[in-house]
């Protein structure tokens, strides 16, 4: 289905090229979503001869379907970060993401993309005590905030915690606006990387540095990404005629999220692990049954599904892809916060390539500990689906589930998706399936 961003942003007529033969560059960025385009843009601005390879059209996949909240408030993250990593690292996480808000604000000053400052709220559907602990963490870390006794959403709640000076925008307007400033090859599907050379069906690209910005890394067995990431699907409905909220809101417990764009109210929810649903009551049905009851006068204008890559500890993996290839970098696992995550990744990888270091390389290192509960649930899902009979995924052979709502074959192990004719919709798979 067409997202609101696809319906309202105009793709530039010129700019992207077709790859013909073999080319050479300082840096190859693989993936033309927000993380890839921002990385290519910052690297180019820093003086690198950088090319970007995108398998379809730039901005045509995950970025087209985000809710595009630009915020350092990632649910209830700071209390956990203080406890698990200590206040210095928690502050570093906030500062890196707030710098991303500012970086995107600066880009928006020259690329019109409906960037608007908003307060981001997390509202307590489940626990006032957890919200109180998060507020204490904000105070300790010096994060500008305020509280509401009740969140302005048509749901019972126990108050909200607002992070000030956050933003929302139209992601495709920004992405399209940056394309003329970078060297882009579209319809260049990288199916493998050998040494410093990426192969596509139209030729090859050899570069001193390679950046994997393909949402789920294209190369994921070396690096163990197949163990440390899974994907989630959730659903967004854009309503016309509903009362507009003043701010961006998200539930503390996986419930509904809200933001506005022009006269539209965007409501998101219905999330589930890709390949494990949606059940009849999930997905669009869950969001629609809520919006029908809460906004009976409103009209649904757009509906679309998003795909999120979840890391083990809900912190992105940004940095060296694997130790044996120190000149290969990765940006993945944004865990539902892909706009600030993309900018943090672009800034960090640019610093690593140009300066040889980044102040946040330890915080986001892909080589950090994997000992988290979700590692065992990822392994359990993979084991169960590797032996289950049925149609096989072309990635690592798990049993695919049919997604009746979107008429696709979805993989519960790592989230690859295939169209009804077997072509790849979402990676990490790179080969079609036979249907
Ligand atoms: Fe990995 Fe299907 S996505 S086995």
CSV table of C-alpha atoms and ligand atoms in Angstrom, one decimal:
chain,number,residue,atom,x,y,z
A,1,UNK,CA,0.0,0.0,0.0
A,2,UNK,CA,1.2,3.6,-0.6
A,3,UNK,CA,2.4,5.5,2.4
A,4,UNK,CA,1.6,9.1,3.1
A,5,UNK,CA,5.3,9.9,2.3
A,6,UNK,CA,5.2,8.2,-1.1
A,7,UNK,CA,2.0,10.1,-1.9
A,8,UNK,CA,3.4,13.6,-0.9
A,9,UNK,CA,7.1,13.6,-1.8
A,10,UNK,CA,8.3,14.1,-5.4
A,11,UNK,CA,11.2,12.0,-6.5
A,12,UNK,CA,13.9,14.0,-8.4
A,13,UNK,CA,13.7,13.4,-12.2
A,14,UNK,CA,17.5,13.1,-12.6
A,15,UNK,CA,20.5,12.2,-10.6
A,16,UNK,CA,20.7,8.4,-10.2
A,17,UNK,CA,22.7,6.4,-12.7
A,18,UNK,CA,22.7,2.8,-13.9
A,19,UNK,CA,25.8,0.8,-13.2
A,20,UNK,CA,27.5,-0.4,-16.4
A,21,UNK,CA,30.7,-2.4,-15.9
A,22,UNK,CA,33.2,-2.0,-13.1
A,23,UNK,CA,33.8,1.1,-11.0
A,24,UNK,CA,36.1,2.2,-8.3
A,25,UNK,CA,35.5,4.5,-5.3
A,26,UNK,CA,36.9,5.4,-1.9
A,27,UNK,CA,33.7,4.3,-0.1
A,28,UNK,CA,30.8,2.1,-1.3
A,29,UNK,CA,27.6,2.5,0.7
A,30,UNK,CA,25.2,-0.4,0.0
A,31,UNK,CA,21.5,0.6,0.6
A,32,UNK,CA,19.6,3.7,-0.4
A,33,UNK,CA,17.4,4.2,2.6
A,34,UNK,CA,17.9,7.0,5.1
A,35,UNK,CA,21.0,5.5,6.8
A,36,UNK,CA,22.7,4.9,3.4
A,37,UNK,CA,21.8,8.3,1.9
A,38,UNK,CA,22.9,10.2,5.0
A,39,UNK,CA,26.1,8.2,5.2
A,40,UNK,CA,26.9,8.9,1.5
A,41,UNK,CA,26.0,12.5,2.0
A,42,UNK,CA,28.2,13.1,5.0
A,43,UNK,CA,31.1,11.1,3.5
A,44,UNK,CA,30.9,13.1,0.3
A,45,UNK,CA,30.8,16.4,2.2
A,46,UNK,CA,33.9,15.2,4.1
A,47,UNK,CA,35.7,14.9,0.8
A,48,UNK,CA,35.4,11.1,0.1
A,49,UNK,CA,34.8,9.8,-3.4
A,50,UNK,CA,31.7,7.8,-2.3
A,51,UNK,CA,29.2,5.9,-4.4
A,52,UNK,CA,25.9,4.4,-3.2
A,53,UNK,CA,24.4,1.2,-4.6
A,54,UNK,CA,20.6,0.6,-4.2
A,55,UNK,CA,18.9,-2.5,-5.4
A,56,UNK,CA,15.7,-0.7,-6.5
A,57,UNK,CA,15.0,3.0,-6.1
A,58,UNK,CA,16.5,5.1,-3.3
A,59,UNK,CA,14.0,5.6,-0.5
A,60,UNK,CA,11.7,2.9,-1.8
A,61,UNK,CA,11.7,0.5,1.1
A,62,UNK,CA,11.9,1.0,4.9
A,63,UNK,CA,12.3,4.8,4.8
A,64,UNK,CA,9.1,5.1,2.8
A,65,UNK,CA,7.2,3.4,5.5
A,66,UNK,CA,8.5,4.8,8.8
A,67,UNK,CA,6.5,7.1,11.0
A,68,UNK,CA,9.4,9.6,10.8
A,69,UNK,CA,9.6,10.7,14.4
A,70,UNK,CA,12.9,12.5,15.0
A,71,UNK,CA,13.6,12.0,18.6
A,72,UNK,CA,16.1,10.9,21.3
A,73,UNK,CA,13.2,9.6,23.4
A,74,UNK,CA,13.2,5.9,22.5
A,75,UNK,CA,10.4,4.7,24.8
A,76,UNK,CA,11.5,4.0,28.3
A,77,UNK,CA,15.2,3.6,27.5
A,78,UNK,CA,17.1,5.9,29.9
A,79,UNK,CA,16.3,4.3,33.2
A,80,UNK,CA,17.5,0.9,31.8
A,81,UNK,CA,20.6,2.5,30.2
A,82,UNK,CA,21.6,4.1,33.5
A,83,UNK,CA,21.2,0.8,35.3
A,84,UNK,CA,22.9,-1.4,32.7
A,85,UNK,CA,25.6,0.9,31.3
A,86,UNK,CA,25.9,3.7,33.9
A,87,UNK,CA,25.0,7.4,33.7
A,88,UNK,CA,28.0,8.4,31.5
A,89,UNK,CA,27.0,6.0,28.7
A,90,UNK,CA,23.3,6.8,29.1
A,91,UNK,CA,24.2,10.5,28.7
A,92,UNK,CA,26.3,9.7,25.7
A,93,UNK,CA,23.3,7.9,24.1
A,94,UNK,CA,21.1,10.9,24.7
A,95,UNK,CA,23.7,13.3,23.4
A,96,UNK,CA,24.3,11.3,20.2
A,97,UNK,CA,20.6,11.1,19.4
A,98,UNK,CA,19.9,14.7,20.3
A,99,UNK,CA,22.8,15.7,18.0
A,100,UNK,CA,21.0,13.7,15.3
A,101,UNK,CA,17.9,15.7,15.9
A,102,UNK,CA,20.0,18.9,15.4
A,103,UNK,CA,21.8,17.5,12.4
A,104,UNK,CA,18.5,16.7,10.7
A,105,UNK,CA,17.2,20.1,11.6
A,106,UNK,CA,20.2,21.7,9.9
A,107,UNK,CA,19.7,19.6,6.8
A,108,UNK,CA,16.1,20.6,6.8
A,109,UNK,CA,17.1,24.2,6.7
A,110,UNK,CA,18.2,23.7,3.1
A,111,UNK,CA,16.1,20.8,2.0
A,112,UNK,CA,12.3,21.5,2.5
A,113,UNK,CA,10.9,18.5,4.3
A,114,UNK,CA,8.1,19.8,6.6
A,115,UNK,CA,10.4,19.6,9.6
A,116,UNK,CA,8.5,20.7,12.7
A,117,UNK,CA,9.7,20.9,16.3
A,118,UNK,CA,7.5,18.9,18.6
A,119,UNK,CA,7.7,17.4,22.1
A,120,UNK,CA,8.0,13.6,22.2
A,121,UNK,CA,5.9,12.0,24.9
A,122,UNK,CA,5.9,8.5,26.3
A,123,UNK,CA,2.5,7.8,28.0
A,124,UNK,CA,1.9,5.3,30.8
A,125,UNK,CA,-0.7,2.8,29.8
A,126,UNK,CA,0.9,0.2,32.0
A,127,UNK,CA,3.0,1.5,34.8
A,128,UNK,CA,3.1,4.9,36.5
A,129,UNK,CA,6.1,3.6,38.5
A,130,UNK,CA,8.1,2.9,35.4
A,131,UNK,CA,7.4,6.4,34.1
A,132,UNK,CA,8.5,7.8,37.4
A,133,UNK,CA,11.8,5.9,37.2
A,134,UNK,CA,12.3,7.3,33.6
A,135,UNK,CA,11.7,10.8,34.9
A,136,UNK,CA,14.3,10.3,37.6
A,137,UNK,CA,16.7,9.2,34.9
A,138,UNK,CA,16.0,12.3,32.8
A,139,UNK,CA,16.7,14.5,35.9
A,140,UNK,CA,19.9,12.7,36.6
A,141,UNK,CA,21.1,13.0,33.0
A,142,UNK,CA,19.9,16.6,32.6
A,143,UNK,CA,17.4,15.9,29.8
A,144,UNK,CA,14.9,18.8,29.2
A,145,UNK,CA,11.4,17.4,30.1
A,146,UNK,CA,8.0,18.1,31.5
A,147,UNK,CA,5.2,15.9,32.7
A,148,UNK,CA,1.5,15.6,31.9
A,149,UNK,CA,-1.0,14.3,34.5
A,150,UNK,CA,-2.9,12.7,31.5
A,151,UNK,CA,-1.7,12.2,27.9
A,152,UNK,CA,-4.0,13.7,25.2
A,153,UNK,CA,-4.9,10.3,23.7
A,154,UNK,CA,-8.3,8.6,23.7
A,155,UNK,CA,-7.0,5.8,26.0
A,156,UNK,CA,-6.9,5.3,29.7
A,157,UNK,CA,-3.4,6.3,30.9
A,158,UNK,CA,-1.5,7.3,34.0
A,159,UNK,CA,0.3,10.4,32.6
A,160,UNK,CA,3.1,11.2,30.2
A,161,UNK,CA,6.7,12.2,30.2
A,162,UNK,CA,7.7,14.8,27.5
A,163,UNK,CA,11.1,15.3,26.0
A,164,UNK,CA,11.3,18.8,24.6
A,165,UNK,CA,12.9,20.0,21.4
A,166,UNK,CA,12.3,16.9,19.3
A,167,UNK,CA,10.8,16.9,15.8
A,168,UNK,CA,8.8,15.2,13.0
A,169,UNK,CA,9.2,15.5,9.2
A,170,UNK,CA,8.5,14.0,5.8
A,171,UNK,CA,11.4,11.5,5.4
A,172,UNK,CA,11.2,11.1,1.7
A,173,UNK,CA,11.3,14.8,1.1
A,174,UNK,CA,14.6,15.0,2.9
A,175,UNK,CA,16.0,11.8,1.3
A,176,UNK,CA,15.0,12.9,-2.3
A,177,UNK,CA,16.4,16.4,-1.6
A,178,UNK,CA,19.8,14.9,-0.7
A,179,UNK,CA,20.1,12.6,-3.8
A,180,UNK,CA,21.4,15.2,-6.2
A,181,UNK,CA,24.4,15.8,-3.8
A,182,UNK,CA,25.6,12.2,-3.9
A,183,UNK,CA,26.6,9.6,-6.5
A,184,UNK,CA,23.9,7.0,-6.7
A,185,UNK,CA,23.5,3.8,-8.7
A,186,UNK,CA,19.9,2.6,-8.6
A,187,UNK,CA,18.8,-0.9,-9.7
A,188,UNK,CA,22.2,-2.1,-8.6
A,189,UNK,CA,21.4,-5.2,-6.5
A,190,UNK,CA,24.5,-6.2,-4.6
A,191,UNK,CA,24.3,-10.0,-4.2
A,192,UNK,CA,27.7,-10.6,-2.6
A,193,UNK,CA,30.9,-9.0,-1.5
A,194,UNK,CA,34.3,-10.5,-2.0
A,195,UNK,CA,37.2,-8.7,-0.4
A,196,UNK,CA,36.6,-5.1,-1.2
A,197,UNK,CA,34.5,-5.8,-4.3
A,198,UNK,CA,30.7,-5.8,-4.4
A,199,UNK,CA,29.1,-7.8,-7.2
A,200,UNK,CA,25.9,-6.8,-8.9
A,201,UNK,CA,24.2,-8.1,-12.0
A,202,UNK,CA,25.3,-5.0,-13.9
A,203,UNK,CA,28.9,-4.9,-12.8
A,204,UNK,CA,31.0,-4.5,-9.8
A,205,UNK,CA,32.1,-1.7,-7.4
A,206,UNK,CA,35.5,-1.9,-5.7
A,207,UNK,CA,36.1,0.5,-2.7
A,208,UNK,CA,38.6,1.0,0.1
A,209,UNK,CA,35.7,1.0,2.6
A,210,UNK,CA,32.3,-0.7,2.4
A,211,UNK,CA,29.3,0.4,4.4
A,212,UNK,CA,26.4,-2.0,4.8
A,213,UNK,CA,23.3,0.1,5.2
A,214,UNK,CA,20.8,-2.4,4.0
A,215,UNK,CA,18.5,-2.4,7.0
A,216,UNK,CA,19.3,-6.1,7.8
A,217,UNK,CA,23.0,-6.6,6.8
A,218,UNK,CA,23.5,-8.2,3.5
A,219,UNK,CA,26.4,-10.2,4.9
A,220,UNK,CA,25.1,-11.5,8.2
A,221,UNK,CA,26.7,-14.9,9.0
A,222,UNK,CA,30.2,-13.6,9.6
A,223,UNK,CA,29.4,-11.0,12.3
A,224,UNK,CA,26.6,-13.2,13.7
A,225,UNK,CA,23.9,-10.7,12.8
A,226,UNK,CA,21.6,-13.7,12.0
A,227,UNK,CA,21.7,-14.4,15.8
A,228,UNK,CA,21.5,-10.9,17.1
A,229,UNK,CA,18.7,-9.3,15.1
A,230,UNK,CA,15.1,-10.1,14.3
A,231,UNK,CA,12.5,-8.0,12.5
A,232,UNK,CA,9.1,-6.6,13.6
A,233,UNK,CA,6.1,-5.5,11.5
A,234,UNK,CA,3.7,-2.9,12.6
A,235,UNK,CA,1.0,-0.8,10.9
A,236,UNK,CA,0.1,2.8,10.4
A,237,UNK,CA,-3.2,4.4,9.4
A,238,UNK,CA,-3.5,8.1,8.4
A,239,UNK,CA,-6.8,9.7,9.2
A,240,UNK,CA,-8.4,12.8,8.0
A,241,UNK,CA,-11.0,14.6,10.2
A,242,UNK,CA,-9.6,13.3,13.5
A,243,UNK,CA,-8.6,15.8,16.3
A,244,UNK,CA,-4.8,16.5,15.9
A,245,UNK,CA,-2.5,15.9,18.8
A,246,UNK,CA,0.1,18.6,19.7
A,247,UNK,CA,3.2,16.3,20.0
A,248,UNK,CA,4.3,12.8,19.2
A,249,UNK,CA,3.1,10.2,21.6
A,250,UNK,CA,4.0,6.5,22.2
A,251,UNK,CA,2.8,4.0,24.7
A,252,UNK,CA,5.0,2.6,27.4
A,253,UNK,CA,3.9,-1.0,26.6
A,254,UNK,CA,3.8,-1.5,22.8
A,255,UNK,CA,0.3,0.1,22.4
A,256,UNK,CA,-0.6,2.8,19.9
A,257,UNK,CA,1.6,5.7,18.7
A,258,UNK,CA,0.4,9.1,17.4
A,259,UNK,CA,1.8,12.0,15.4
A,260,UNK,CA,0.4,14.5,12.9
A,261,UNK,CA,1.3,15.4,9.3
A,262,UNK,CA,-0.5,18.4,7.9
A,263,UNK,CA,-4.2,17.6,8.5
A,264,UNK,CA,-3.6,13.9,9.1
A,265,UNK,CA,-3.5,12.1,12.3
A,266,UNK,CA,-1.2,9.0,12.1
A,267,UNK,CA,-1.9,6.1,14.4
A,268,UNK,CA,0.5,3.2,14.6
A,269,UNK,CA,0.3,-0.2,16.3
A,270,UNK,CA,-0.6,-3.8,15.8
A,271,UNK,CA,3.1,-4.9,16.0
A,272,UNK,CA,4.3,-8.5,15.8
A,273,UNK,CA,7.4,-10.4,14.9
A,274,UNK,CA,7.7,-10.7,11.1
A,275,UNK,CA,6.5,-14.1,10.1
A,276,UNK,CA,4.4,-14.6,13.2
A,277,UNK,CA,1.2,-13.0,12.2
A,278,UNK,CA,-0.8,-10.9,11.8
A,279,UNK,CA,-3.5,-12.9,13.4
A,280,UNK,CA,-7.1,-11.8,12.6
A,281,UNK,CA,-7.1,-9.3,15.5
A,282,UNK,CA,-3.6,-7.9,14.8
A,283,UNK,CA,-2.1,-5.7,12.2
A,284,UNK,CA,-4.3,-3.3,10.4
A,285,UNK,CA,-7.4,-4.9,12.2
A,286,UNK,CA,-6.1,-3.9,15.6
A,287,UNK,CA,-5.3,-0.3,14.6
A,288,UNK,CA,-8.7,0.0,12.7
A,289,UNK,CA,-10.8,-1.3,15.5
A,290,UNK,CA,-9.2,1.3,17.8
A,291,UNK,CA,-9.5,4.2,15.3
A,292,UNK,CA,-13.1,3.3,14.4
A,293,UNK,CA,-14.1,3.5,18.0
A,294,UNK,CA,-11.9,6.5,19.0
A,295,UNK,CA,-12.5,8.7,15.9
A,296,UNK,CA,-15.9,7.6,14.4
A,297,UNK,CA,-16.1,10.8,12.3
A,298,UNK,CA,-12.6,10.4,10.7
A,299,UNK,CA,-11.9,9.0,7.3
A,300,UNK,CA,-9.0,6.6,6.6
A,301,UNK,CA,-6.8,8.0,3.8
A,302,UNK,CA,-3.6,6.0,3.9
A,303,UNK,CA,-2.5,2.7,5.4
A,304,UNK,CA,0.9,1.0,5.3
A,305,UNK,CA,3.1,-1.4,7.1
A,306,UNK,CA,6.6,-0.8,8.6
A,307,UNK,CA,9.4,-3.2,9.1
A,308,UNK,CA,11.9,-2.7,12.0
A,309,UNK,CA,15.2,-4.4,12.7
A,310,UNK,CA,15.5,-5.2,16.4
A,311,UNK,CA,18.9,-5.6,18.1
A,312,UNK,CA,19.3,-7.7,21.2
A,313,UNK,CA,19.5,-4.8,23.6
A,314,UNK,CA,17.5,-2.2,21.6
A,315,UNK,CA,20.7,-0.3,20.8
A,316,UNK,CA,21.8,-0.1,17.1
A,317,UNK,CA,24.8,-1.8,15.8
A,318,UNK,CA,27.0,0.9,14.3
A,319,UNK,CA,30.7,0.4,13.5
A,320,UNK,CA,33.1,-2.2,12.2
A,321,UNK,CA,31.0,-5.0,10.6
A,322,UNK,CA,33.3,-7.8,11.9
A,323,UNK,CA,36.8,-7.8,13.3
A,324,UNK,CA,38.3,-9.7,10.3
A,325,UNK,CA,37.3,-6.8,8.0
A,326,UNK,CA,38.1,-3.5,9.8
A,327,UNK,CA,37.4,-1.5,6.6
A,328,UNK,CA,33.8,-2.8,6.4
A,329,UNK,CA,31.1,-1.0,8.4
A,330,UNK,CA,27.5,-1.6,9.3
A,331,UNK,CA,24.5,0.4,10.4
A,332,UNK,CA,21.6,-1.7,11.5
A,333,UNK,CA,19.3,-2.7,14.4
A,334,UNK,CA,17.7,0.8,14.9
A,335,UNK,CA,15.0,-0.9,16.9
A,336,UNK,CA,12.1,1.3,15.7
A,337,UNK,CA,14.1,4.6,15.9
A,338,UNK,CA,15.5,4.7,12.5
A,339,UNK,CA,15.5,8.5,11.8
A,340,UNK,CA,17.8,9.5,14.6
A,341,UNK,CA,19.5,6.1,14.4
A,342,UNK,CA,20.3,6.7,10.7
A,343,UNK,CA,21.9,10.1,11.4
A,344,UNK,CA,23.9,8.7,14.4
A,345,UNK,CA,25.1,5.9,12.1
A,346,UNK,CA,26.0,8.3,9.3
A,347,UNK,CA,27.9,10.6,11.6
A,348,UNK,CA,29.7,7.7,13.4
A,349,UNK,CA,30.8,5.9,10.3
A,350,UNK,CA,31.9,9.1,8.6
A,351,UNK,CA,34.1,9.8,11.7
A,352,UNK,CA,35.5,6.3,11.8
A,353,UNK,CA,36.4,6.4,8.1
A,354,UNK,CA,37.7,10.0,8.0
A,355,UNK,CA,39.2,10.5,11.4
A,356,UNK,CA,39.8,6.8,12.5
A,357,UNK,CA,37.7,7.2,15.6
A,358,UNK,CA,34.3,8.2,17.0
A,359,UNK,CA,33.3,9.2,20.6
A,360,UNK,CA,30.4,6.7,20.5
A,361,UNK,CA,32.2,3.7,18.9
A,362,UNK,CA,32.1,1.7,22.1
A,363,UNK,CA,28.4,2.5,22.9
A,364,UNK,CA,27.2,1.2,19.5
A,365,UNK,CA,29.9,-1.4,18.8
A,366,UNK,CA,28.5,-4.4,16.9
A,367,UNK,CA,31.0,-6.5,18.8
A,368,UNK,CA,29.5,-5.8,22.2
A,369,UNK,CA,28.2,-8.6,24.4
A,370,UNK,CA,25.4,-10.7,23.0
A,371,UNK,CA,24.3,-12.0,26.4
A,372,UNK,CA,20.7,-10.8,26.5
A,373,UNK,CA,17.4,-12.7,26.9
A,374,UNK,CA,16.4,-12.0,23.3
A,375,UNK,CA,19.4,-14.0,22.0
A,376,UNK,CA,17.8,-17.1,23.4
A,377,UNK,CA,14.4,-16.3,21.9
A,378,UNK,CA,16.0,-15.6,18.5
A,379,UNK,CA,17.8,-19.0,18.7
A,380,UNK,CA,14.6,-20.8,19.8
A,381,UNK,CA,12.6,-19.3,16.9
A,382,UNK,CA,15.3,-20.3,14.4
A,383,UNK,CA,15.6,-23.8,15.7
A,384,UNK,CA,11.8,-24.4,15.7
A,385,UNK,CA,11.4,-23.0,12.1
A,386,UNK,CA,14.4,-24.8,10.7
A,387,UNK,CA,12.8,-28.2,11.4
A,388,UNK,CA,9.2,-27.2,10.7
A,389,UNK,CA,7.8,-28.6,7.4
A,390,UNK,CA,6.8,-26.1,4.7
A,391,UNK,CA,8.0,-23.6,2.1
A,392,UNK,CA,11.7,-22.7,2.7
A,393,UNK,CA,13.3,-19.3,3.0
A,394,UNK,CA,16.2,-18.7,0.6
A,395,UNK,CA,18.3,-17.1,3.4
A,396,UNK,CA,19.1,-19.9,5.8
A,397,UNK,CA,16.2,-22.3,5.2
A,398,UNK,CA,13.6,-21.5,7.8
A,399,UNK,CA,9.9,-22.3,7.2
A,400,UNK,CA,8.0,-19.4,5.8
A,401,UNK,CA,4.5,-18.3,6.9
A,402,UNK,CA,2.0,-16.9,4.5
A,403,UNK,CA,1.0,-13.3,5.5
A,404,UNK,CA,-2.7,-13.3,4.4
A,405,UNK,CA,-3.1,-9.5,4.9
A,406,UNK,CA,-0.2,-8.5,2.6
A,407,UNK,CA,-0.2,-11.7,0.4
A,408,UNK,CA,3.5,-12.3,1.1
A,409,UNK,CA,5.7,-15.2,2.4
A,410,UNK,CA,7.4,-14.0,5.6
A,411,UNK,CA,10.2,-15.6,7.6
A,412,UNK,CA,10.0,-15.6,11.4
A,413,UNK,CA,13.8,-16.2,11.8
A,414,UNK,CA,15.3,-13.0,10.4
A,415,UNK,CA,12.4,-11.3,8.8
A,416,UNK,CA,12.9,-11.8,5.0
A,417,UNK,CA,9.8,-11.3,3.0
A,418,UNK,CA,8.8,-12.6,-0.5
A,419,UNK,CA,6.1,-11.5,-2.9
A,420,UNK,CA,3.5,-13.9,-4.1
A,421,UNK,CA,5.6,-14.5,-7.2
A,422,UNK,CA,8.7,-15.4,-5.0
A,423,UNK,CA,10.7,-12.2,-5.5
A,424,UNK,CA,12.5,-10.7,-2.5
A,425,UNK,CA,10.6,-7.9,-0.8
A,426,UNK,CA,12.8,-7.5,2.3
A,427,UNK,CA,16.2,-9.0,3.2
A,428,UNK,CA,18.4,-10.4,4.5
A,429,UNK,CA,17.5,-12.9,1.7
A,430,UNK,CA,19.0,-12.0,-1.7
A,431,UNK,CA,17.5,-14.8,-3.8
A,432,UNK,CA,13.9,-15.4,-4.7
A,433,UNK,CA,12.0,-18.5,-3.6
A,434,UNK,CA,10.1,-20.8,-6.0
A,435,UNK,CA,6.3,-20.7,-5.5
B,1,LIG,FE1,16.9,-16.0,7.6
B,1,LIG,FE2,14.6,-16.6,6.5
B,1,LIG,S1,15.4,-14.7,6.9
B,1,LIG,S2,16.1,-18.0,7.3
